[in-house]
Tab-separated table of C-alpha atoms and ligand atoms in Angstrom:
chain	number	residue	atom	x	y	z
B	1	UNK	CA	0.000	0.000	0.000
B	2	UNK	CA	1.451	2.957	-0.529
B	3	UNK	CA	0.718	6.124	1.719
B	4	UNK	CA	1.245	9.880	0.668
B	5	UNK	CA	0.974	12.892	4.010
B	6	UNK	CA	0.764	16.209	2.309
B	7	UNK	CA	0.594	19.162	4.513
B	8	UNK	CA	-2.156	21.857	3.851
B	9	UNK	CA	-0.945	25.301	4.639
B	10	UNK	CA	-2.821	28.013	5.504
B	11	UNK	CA	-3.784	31.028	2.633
B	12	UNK	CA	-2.875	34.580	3.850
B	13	UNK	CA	-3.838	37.229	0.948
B	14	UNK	CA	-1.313	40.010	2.112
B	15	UNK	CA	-3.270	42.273	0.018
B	16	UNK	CA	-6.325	41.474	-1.916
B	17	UNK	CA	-7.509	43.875	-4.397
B	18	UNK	CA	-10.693	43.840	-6.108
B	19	UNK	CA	-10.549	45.541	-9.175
B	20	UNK	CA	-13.343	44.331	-11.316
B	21	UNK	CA	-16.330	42.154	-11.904
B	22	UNK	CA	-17.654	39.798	-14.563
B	23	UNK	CA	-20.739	39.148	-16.023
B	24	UNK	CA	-21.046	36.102	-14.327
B	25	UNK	CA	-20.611	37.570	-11.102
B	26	UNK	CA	-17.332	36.518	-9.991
B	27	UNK	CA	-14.906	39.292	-9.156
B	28	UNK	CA	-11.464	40.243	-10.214
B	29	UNK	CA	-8.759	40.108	-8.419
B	30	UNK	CA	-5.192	41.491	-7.814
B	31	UNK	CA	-3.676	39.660	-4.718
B	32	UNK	CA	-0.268	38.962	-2.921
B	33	UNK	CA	-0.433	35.621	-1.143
B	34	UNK	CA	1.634	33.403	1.414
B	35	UNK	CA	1.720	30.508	2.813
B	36	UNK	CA	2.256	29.707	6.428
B	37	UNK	CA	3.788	27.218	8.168
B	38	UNK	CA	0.351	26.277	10.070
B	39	UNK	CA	-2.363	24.054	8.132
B	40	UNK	CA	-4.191	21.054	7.904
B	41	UNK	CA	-2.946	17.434	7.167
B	42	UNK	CA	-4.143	15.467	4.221
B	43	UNK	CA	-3.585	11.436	4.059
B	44	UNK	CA	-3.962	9.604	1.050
B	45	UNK	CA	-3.754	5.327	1.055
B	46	UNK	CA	-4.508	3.596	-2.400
B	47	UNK	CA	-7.252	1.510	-1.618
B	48	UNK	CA	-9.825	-1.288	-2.908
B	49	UNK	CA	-12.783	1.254	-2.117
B	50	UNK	CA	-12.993	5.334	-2.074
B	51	UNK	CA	-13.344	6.009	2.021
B	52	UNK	CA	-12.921	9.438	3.632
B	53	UNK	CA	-12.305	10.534	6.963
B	54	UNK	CA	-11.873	13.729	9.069
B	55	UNK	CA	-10.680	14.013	11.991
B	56	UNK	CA	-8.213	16.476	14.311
B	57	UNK	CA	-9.121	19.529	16.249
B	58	UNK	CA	-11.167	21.787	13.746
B	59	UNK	CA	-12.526	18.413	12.339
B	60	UNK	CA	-16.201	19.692	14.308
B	61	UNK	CA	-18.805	21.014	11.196
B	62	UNK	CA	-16.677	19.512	8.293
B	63	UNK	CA	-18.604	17.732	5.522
B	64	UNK	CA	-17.941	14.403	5.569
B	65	UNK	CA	-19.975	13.734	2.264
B	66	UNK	CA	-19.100	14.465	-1.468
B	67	UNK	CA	-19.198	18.214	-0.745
B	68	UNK	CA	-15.957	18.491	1.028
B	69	UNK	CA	-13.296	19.276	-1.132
B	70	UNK	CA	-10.759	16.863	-0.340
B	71	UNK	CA	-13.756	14.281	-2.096
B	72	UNK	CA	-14.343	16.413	-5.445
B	73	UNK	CA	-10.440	16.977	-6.181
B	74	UNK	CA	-10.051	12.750	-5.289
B	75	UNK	CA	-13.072	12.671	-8.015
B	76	UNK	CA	-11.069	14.329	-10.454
B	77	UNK	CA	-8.599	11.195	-10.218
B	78	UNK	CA	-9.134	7.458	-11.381
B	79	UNK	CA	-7.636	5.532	-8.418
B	80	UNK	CA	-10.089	4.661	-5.558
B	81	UNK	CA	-7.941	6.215	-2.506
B	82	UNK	CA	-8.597	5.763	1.438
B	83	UNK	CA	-8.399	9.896	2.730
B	84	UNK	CA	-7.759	10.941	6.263
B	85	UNK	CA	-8.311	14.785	6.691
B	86	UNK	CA	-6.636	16.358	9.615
B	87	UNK	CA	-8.043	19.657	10.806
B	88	UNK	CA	-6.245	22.229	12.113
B	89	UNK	CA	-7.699	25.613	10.477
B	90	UNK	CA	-10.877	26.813	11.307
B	91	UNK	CA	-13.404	27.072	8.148
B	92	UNK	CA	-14.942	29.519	6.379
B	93	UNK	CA	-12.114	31.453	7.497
B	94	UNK	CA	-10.532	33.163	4.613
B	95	UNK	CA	-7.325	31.657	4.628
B	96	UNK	CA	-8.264	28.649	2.430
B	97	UNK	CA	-8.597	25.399	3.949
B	98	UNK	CA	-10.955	23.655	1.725
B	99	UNK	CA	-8.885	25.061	-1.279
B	100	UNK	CA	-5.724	23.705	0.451
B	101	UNK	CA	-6.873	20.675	1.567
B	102	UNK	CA	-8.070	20.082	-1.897
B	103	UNK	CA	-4.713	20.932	-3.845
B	104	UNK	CA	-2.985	18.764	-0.807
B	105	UNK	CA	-5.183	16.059	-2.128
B	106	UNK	CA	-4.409	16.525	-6.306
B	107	UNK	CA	-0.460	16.438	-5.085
B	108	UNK	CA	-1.231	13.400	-3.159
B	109	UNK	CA	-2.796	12.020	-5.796
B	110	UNK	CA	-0.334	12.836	-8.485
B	111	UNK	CA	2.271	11.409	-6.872
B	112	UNK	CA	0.741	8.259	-6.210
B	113	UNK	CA	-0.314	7.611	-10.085
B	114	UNK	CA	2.444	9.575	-11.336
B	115	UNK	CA	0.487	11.957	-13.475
B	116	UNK	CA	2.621	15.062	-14.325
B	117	UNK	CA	-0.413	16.962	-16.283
B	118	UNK	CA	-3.194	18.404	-13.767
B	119	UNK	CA	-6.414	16.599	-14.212
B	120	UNK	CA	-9.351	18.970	-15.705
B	121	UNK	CA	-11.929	20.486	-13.390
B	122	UNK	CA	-9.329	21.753	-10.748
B	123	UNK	CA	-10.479	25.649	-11.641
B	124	UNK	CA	-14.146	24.709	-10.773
B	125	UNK	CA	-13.169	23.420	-7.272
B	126	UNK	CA	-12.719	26.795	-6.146
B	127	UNK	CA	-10.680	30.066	-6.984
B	128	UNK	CA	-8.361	29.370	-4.244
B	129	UNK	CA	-6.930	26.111	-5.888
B	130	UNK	CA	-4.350	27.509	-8.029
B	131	UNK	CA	-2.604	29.259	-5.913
B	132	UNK	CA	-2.474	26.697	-2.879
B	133	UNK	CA	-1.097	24.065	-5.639
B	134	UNK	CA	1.616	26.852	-5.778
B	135	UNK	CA	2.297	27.083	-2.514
B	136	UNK	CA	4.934	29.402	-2.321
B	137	UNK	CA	4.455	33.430	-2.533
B	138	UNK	CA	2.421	34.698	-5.474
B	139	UNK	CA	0.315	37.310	-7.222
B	140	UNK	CA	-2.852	35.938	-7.821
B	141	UNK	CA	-5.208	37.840	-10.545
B	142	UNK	CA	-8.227	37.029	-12.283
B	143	UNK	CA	-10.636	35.537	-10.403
B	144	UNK	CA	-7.533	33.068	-9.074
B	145	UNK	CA	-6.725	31.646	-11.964
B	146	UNK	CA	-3.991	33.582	-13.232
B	147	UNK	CA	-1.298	33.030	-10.394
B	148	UNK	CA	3.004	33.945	-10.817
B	149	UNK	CA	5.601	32.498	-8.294
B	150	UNK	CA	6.878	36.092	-6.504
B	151	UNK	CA	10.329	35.214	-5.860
B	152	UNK	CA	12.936	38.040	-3.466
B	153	UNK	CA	10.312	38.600	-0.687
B	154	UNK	CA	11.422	37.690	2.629
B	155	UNK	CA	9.799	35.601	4.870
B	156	UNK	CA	7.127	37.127	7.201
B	157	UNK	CA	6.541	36.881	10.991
B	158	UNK	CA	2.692	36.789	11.944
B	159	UNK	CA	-0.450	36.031	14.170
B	160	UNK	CA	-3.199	34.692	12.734
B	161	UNK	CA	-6.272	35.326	14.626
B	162	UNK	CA	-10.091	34.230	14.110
B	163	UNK	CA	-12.750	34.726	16.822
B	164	UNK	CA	-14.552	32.020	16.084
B	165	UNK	CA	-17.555	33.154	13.230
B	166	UNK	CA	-17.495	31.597	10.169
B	167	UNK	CA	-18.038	34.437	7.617
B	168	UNK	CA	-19.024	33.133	3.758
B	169	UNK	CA	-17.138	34.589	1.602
B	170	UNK	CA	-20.491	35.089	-0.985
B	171	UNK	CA	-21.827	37.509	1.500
B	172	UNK	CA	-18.599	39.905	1.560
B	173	UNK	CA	-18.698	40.035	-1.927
B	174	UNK	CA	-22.176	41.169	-2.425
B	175	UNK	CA	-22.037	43.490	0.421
B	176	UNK	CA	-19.117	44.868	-1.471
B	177	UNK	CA	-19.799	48.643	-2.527
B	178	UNK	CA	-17.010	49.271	-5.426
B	179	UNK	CA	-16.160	46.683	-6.991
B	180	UNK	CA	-13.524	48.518	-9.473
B	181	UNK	CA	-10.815	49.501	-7.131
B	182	UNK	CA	-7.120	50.086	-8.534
B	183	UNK	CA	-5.086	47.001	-9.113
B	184	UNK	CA	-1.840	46.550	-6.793
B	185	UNK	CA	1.644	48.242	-8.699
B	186	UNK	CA	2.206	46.711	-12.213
B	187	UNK	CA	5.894	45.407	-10.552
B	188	UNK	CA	5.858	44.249	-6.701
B	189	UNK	CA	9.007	44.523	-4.707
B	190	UNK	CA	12.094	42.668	-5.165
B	191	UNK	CA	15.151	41.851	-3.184
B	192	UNK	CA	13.862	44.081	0.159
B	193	UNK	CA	14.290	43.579	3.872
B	194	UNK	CA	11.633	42.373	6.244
B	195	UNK	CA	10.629	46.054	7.346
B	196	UNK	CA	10.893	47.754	3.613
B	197	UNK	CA	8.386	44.932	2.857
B	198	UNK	CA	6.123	45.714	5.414
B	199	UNK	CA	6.168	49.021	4.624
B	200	UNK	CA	4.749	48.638	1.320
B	201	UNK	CA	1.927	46.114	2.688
B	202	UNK	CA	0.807	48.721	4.693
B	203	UNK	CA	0.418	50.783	1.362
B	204	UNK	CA	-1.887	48.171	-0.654
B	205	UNK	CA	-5.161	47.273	0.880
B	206	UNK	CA	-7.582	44.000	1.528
B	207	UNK	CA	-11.125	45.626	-0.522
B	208	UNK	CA	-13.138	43.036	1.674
B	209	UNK	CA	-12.332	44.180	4.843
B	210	UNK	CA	-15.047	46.977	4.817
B	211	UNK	CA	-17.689	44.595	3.980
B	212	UNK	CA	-16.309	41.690	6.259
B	213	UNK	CA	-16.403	44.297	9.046
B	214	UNK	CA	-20.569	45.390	7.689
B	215	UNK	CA	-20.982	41.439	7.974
B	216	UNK	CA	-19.574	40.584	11.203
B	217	UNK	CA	-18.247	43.610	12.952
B	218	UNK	CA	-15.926	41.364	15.650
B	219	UNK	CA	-13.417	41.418	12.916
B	220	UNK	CA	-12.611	45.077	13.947
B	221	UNK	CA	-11.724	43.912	18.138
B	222	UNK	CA	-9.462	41.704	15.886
B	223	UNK	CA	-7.941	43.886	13.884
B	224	UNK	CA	-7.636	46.112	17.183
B	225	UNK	CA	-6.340	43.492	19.107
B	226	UNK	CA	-3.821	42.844	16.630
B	227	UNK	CA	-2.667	46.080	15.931
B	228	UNK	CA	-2.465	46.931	19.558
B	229	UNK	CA	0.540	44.020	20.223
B	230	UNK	CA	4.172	44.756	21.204
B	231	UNK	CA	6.016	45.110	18.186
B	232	UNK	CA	3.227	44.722	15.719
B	233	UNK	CA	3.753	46.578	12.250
B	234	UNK	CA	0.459	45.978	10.175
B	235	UNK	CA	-2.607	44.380	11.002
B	236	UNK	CA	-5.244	43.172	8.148
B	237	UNK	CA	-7.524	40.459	7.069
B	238	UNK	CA	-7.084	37.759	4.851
B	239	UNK	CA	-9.418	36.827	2.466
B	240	UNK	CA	-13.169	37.584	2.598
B	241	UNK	CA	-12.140	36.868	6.466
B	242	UNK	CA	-12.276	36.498	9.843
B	243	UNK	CA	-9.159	35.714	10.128
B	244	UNK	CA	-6.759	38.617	10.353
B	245	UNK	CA	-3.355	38.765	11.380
B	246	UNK	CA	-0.372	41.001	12.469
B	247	UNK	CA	2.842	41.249	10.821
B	248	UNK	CA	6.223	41.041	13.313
B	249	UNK	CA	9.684	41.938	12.167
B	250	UNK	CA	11.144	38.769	14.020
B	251	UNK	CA	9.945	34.752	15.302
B	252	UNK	CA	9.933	36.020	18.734
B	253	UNK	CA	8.286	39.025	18.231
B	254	UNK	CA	5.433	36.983	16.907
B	255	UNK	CA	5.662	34.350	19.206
B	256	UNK	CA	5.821	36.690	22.463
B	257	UNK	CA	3.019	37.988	20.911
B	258	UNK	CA	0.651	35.255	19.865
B	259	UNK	CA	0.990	34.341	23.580
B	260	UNK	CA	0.422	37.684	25.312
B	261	UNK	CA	-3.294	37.113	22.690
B	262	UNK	CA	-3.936	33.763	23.573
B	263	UNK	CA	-4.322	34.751	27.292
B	264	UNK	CA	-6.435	38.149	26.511
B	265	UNK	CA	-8.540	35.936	24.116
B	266	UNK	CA	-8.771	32.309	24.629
B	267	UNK	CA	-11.569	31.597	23.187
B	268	UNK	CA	-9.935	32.479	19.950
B	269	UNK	CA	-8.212	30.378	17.390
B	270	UNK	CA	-4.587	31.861	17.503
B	271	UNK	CA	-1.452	31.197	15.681
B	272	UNK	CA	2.040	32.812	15.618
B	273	UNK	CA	3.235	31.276	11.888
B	274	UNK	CA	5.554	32.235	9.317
B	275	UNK	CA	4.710	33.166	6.081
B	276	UNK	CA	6.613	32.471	2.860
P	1	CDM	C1	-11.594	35.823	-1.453
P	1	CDM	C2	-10.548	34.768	-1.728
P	1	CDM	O1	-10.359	33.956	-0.595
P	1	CDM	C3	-9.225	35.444	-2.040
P	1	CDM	O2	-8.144	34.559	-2.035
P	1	CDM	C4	-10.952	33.872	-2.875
P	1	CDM	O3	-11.100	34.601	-4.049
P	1	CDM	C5	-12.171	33.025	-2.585
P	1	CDM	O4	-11.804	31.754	-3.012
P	1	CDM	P1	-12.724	30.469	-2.785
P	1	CDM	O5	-13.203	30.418	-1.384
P	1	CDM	O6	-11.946	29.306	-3.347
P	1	CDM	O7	-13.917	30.857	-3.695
P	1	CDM	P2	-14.998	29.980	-4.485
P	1	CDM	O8	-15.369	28.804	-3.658
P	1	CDM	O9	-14.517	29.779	-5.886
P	1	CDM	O10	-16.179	31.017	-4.523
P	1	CDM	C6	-17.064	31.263	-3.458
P	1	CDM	C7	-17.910	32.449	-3.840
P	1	CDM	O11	-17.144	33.661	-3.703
P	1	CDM	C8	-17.448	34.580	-4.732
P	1	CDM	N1	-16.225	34.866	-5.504
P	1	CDM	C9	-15.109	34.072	-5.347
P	1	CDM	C10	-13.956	34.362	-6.027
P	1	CDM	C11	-13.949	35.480	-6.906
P	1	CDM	N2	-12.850	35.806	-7.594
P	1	CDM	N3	-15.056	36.242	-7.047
P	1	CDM	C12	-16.189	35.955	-6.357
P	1	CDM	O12	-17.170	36.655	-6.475
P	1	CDM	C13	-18.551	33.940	-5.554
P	1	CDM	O13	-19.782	34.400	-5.013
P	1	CDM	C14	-18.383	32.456	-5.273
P	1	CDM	O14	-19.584	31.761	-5.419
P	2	ATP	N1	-11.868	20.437	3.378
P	2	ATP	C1	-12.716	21.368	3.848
P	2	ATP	N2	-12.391	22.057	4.962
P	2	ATP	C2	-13.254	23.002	5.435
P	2	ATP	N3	-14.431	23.296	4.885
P	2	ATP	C3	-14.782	22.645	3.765
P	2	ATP	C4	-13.946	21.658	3.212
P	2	ATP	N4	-14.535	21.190	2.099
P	2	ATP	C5	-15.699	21.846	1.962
P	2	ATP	N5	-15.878	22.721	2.962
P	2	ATP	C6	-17.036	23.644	3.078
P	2	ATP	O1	-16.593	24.890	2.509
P	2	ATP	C7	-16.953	25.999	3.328
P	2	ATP	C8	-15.833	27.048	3.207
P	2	ATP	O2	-14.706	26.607	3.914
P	2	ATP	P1	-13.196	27.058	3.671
P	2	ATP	O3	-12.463	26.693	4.913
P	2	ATP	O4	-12.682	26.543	2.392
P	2	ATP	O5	-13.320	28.612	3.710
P	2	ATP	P2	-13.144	29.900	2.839
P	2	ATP	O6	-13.253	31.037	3.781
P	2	ATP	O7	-14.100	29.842	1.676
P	2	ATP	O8	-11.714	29.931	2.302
P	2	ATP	P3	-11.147	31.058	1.343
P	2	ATP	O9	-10.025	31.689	2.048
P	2	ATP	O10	-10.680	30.219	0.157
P	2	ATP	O11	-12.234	32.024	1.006
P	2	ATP	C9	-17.129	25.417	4.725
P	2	ATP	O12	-18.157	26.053	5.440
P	2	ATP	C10	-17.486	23.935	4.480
P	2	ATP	O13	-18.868	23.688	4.535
């Protein structure tokens, strides 16, 4: 039998632009992503029959049926597989678990039967997809399909931070007033230090936060929260939400300070991560 553990690491949009919108309703986007080094586990076994299983400590609420993701990317393969999904993220979260859990699942897979070609359908999984098949720092524009490595950034110190609401990212959207807003800079930085990089963040925006925080206004005691810890440069949101986090200029900046939150909130999910 052989068994394939892919780890499925947590989205962060650094910025998130929305700069457009179809006529199919789907917006367009212009966003700088990372990945951090916290996430969910995916386990694939080849097996006589399909089975799936979730379990770990966010596994509460997870479809267990063909709706989770981890199932329709395993569809989009020929091999019956036995799946174990670990959960560590919370859902509905903005920082892509279902998207990352399913391209965890199409690596899995590939490596198992060896296909070097992605199979069709991974686009209509979710817009997410692409980049979390990436994995490693990228612009993302389009609605998500049109993703670019972004090579010379440095790593990133954060704490991620979600109190606990799952916020669908549908509803931001539509509660979004403009959706034409200018795109990020036609050329992102290069070759810059920690801080210059920062910096600049703090210069581009996330479009969703206004109508994440019209949605479910909690997400602005995050952002507070965040903003307010030692050494804390920037604090946003990721995605369409709640999560948020705070950008630190070292490991133990981030760490001190993912602790110091963790005893002012703990009924929050908090993380101290780093982002590349
Ligand atoms: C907001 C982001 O998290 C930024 O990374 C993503 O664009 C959302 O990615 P996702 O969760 O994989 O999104 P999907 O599952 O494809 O779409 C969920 C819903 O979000 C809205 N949606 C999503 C992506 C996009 N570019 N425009 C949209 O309007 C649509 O209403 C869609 O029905
Ligand atoms: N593997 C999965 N993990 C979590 N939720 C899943 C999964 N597969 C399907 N879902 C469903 O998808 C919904 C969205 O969950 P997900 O964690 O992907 O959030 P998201 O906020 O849409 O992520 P994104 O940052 O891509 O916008 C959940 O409410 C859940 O019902």
């Amino acid at each position: 039998m052989t068994i394939t553990k892919v780890f499925a690491p947590a989205k962060v949009n650094l910025t998130l632009h929305v700069t457009g919108q179809r006529k199919d309703g789907y917006h367009l986007l212009d966003s700088l992503v990372m990945f951090a080094d916290v996430g969910d586990r995916v386990t694939v076994m080849s097996a006589p029959k399909p089975l799936f299983e979730v379990t770990g400590p966010r596994a509460t609420g997870v479809p267990t049926d063909d709706t989770n993701l981890v199932v329709r990317a395993a569809a989009l393969f020929d091999i019956p597989a036995h799946i174990i999904l670990s959960k560590y993220l919370p859902a509905s979260a903005g920082i892509g678990g279902g998207s990352s859990d399913a391209a965890a699942t199409i690596l899995a897979l590939s490596e198992i039967t060896g296909d070097t070609c992605l199979p069709e359908g991974v686009t209509d999984l979710g817009a997410d997809v692409r980049v979390c098949l990436m994995r490693q720092a990228a612009r993302m524009r389009g609605i998500g399909e049109d993703v670019i490595p972004c090579p010379g950034l440095p790593p990133l110190f954060a704490v991620l931070a979600n109190p606990g609401i799952e916020v669908p990212t549908p509803a931001v959207f539509k509660a979004l007033a403009n959706k034409a807003n200018p795109p990020m800079p036609k050329r992102l930085p290069h070759g810059i230090k920690t801080r210059e990089f920062i910096d600049w963040l703090a210069s581009q925006r996330n479009d969703l936060e206004p109508p994440a925080l019209s949605t479910a206004p909690v997400i602005a005691d995050v952002l507070q929260a965040l903003a307010s810890l030692p050494e804390a440069r920037l604090a946003r949101m990721s995605g369409s939400g709640a999560t948020c986090f705070a950008l630190f200029e070292t490991d133990k900046a981030a760490k001190g300070a993912a602790q110091l939150l963790s005893d002012q909130q703990p009924a929050w999910w908090i993380e101290p991560a780093r982002l590349s």
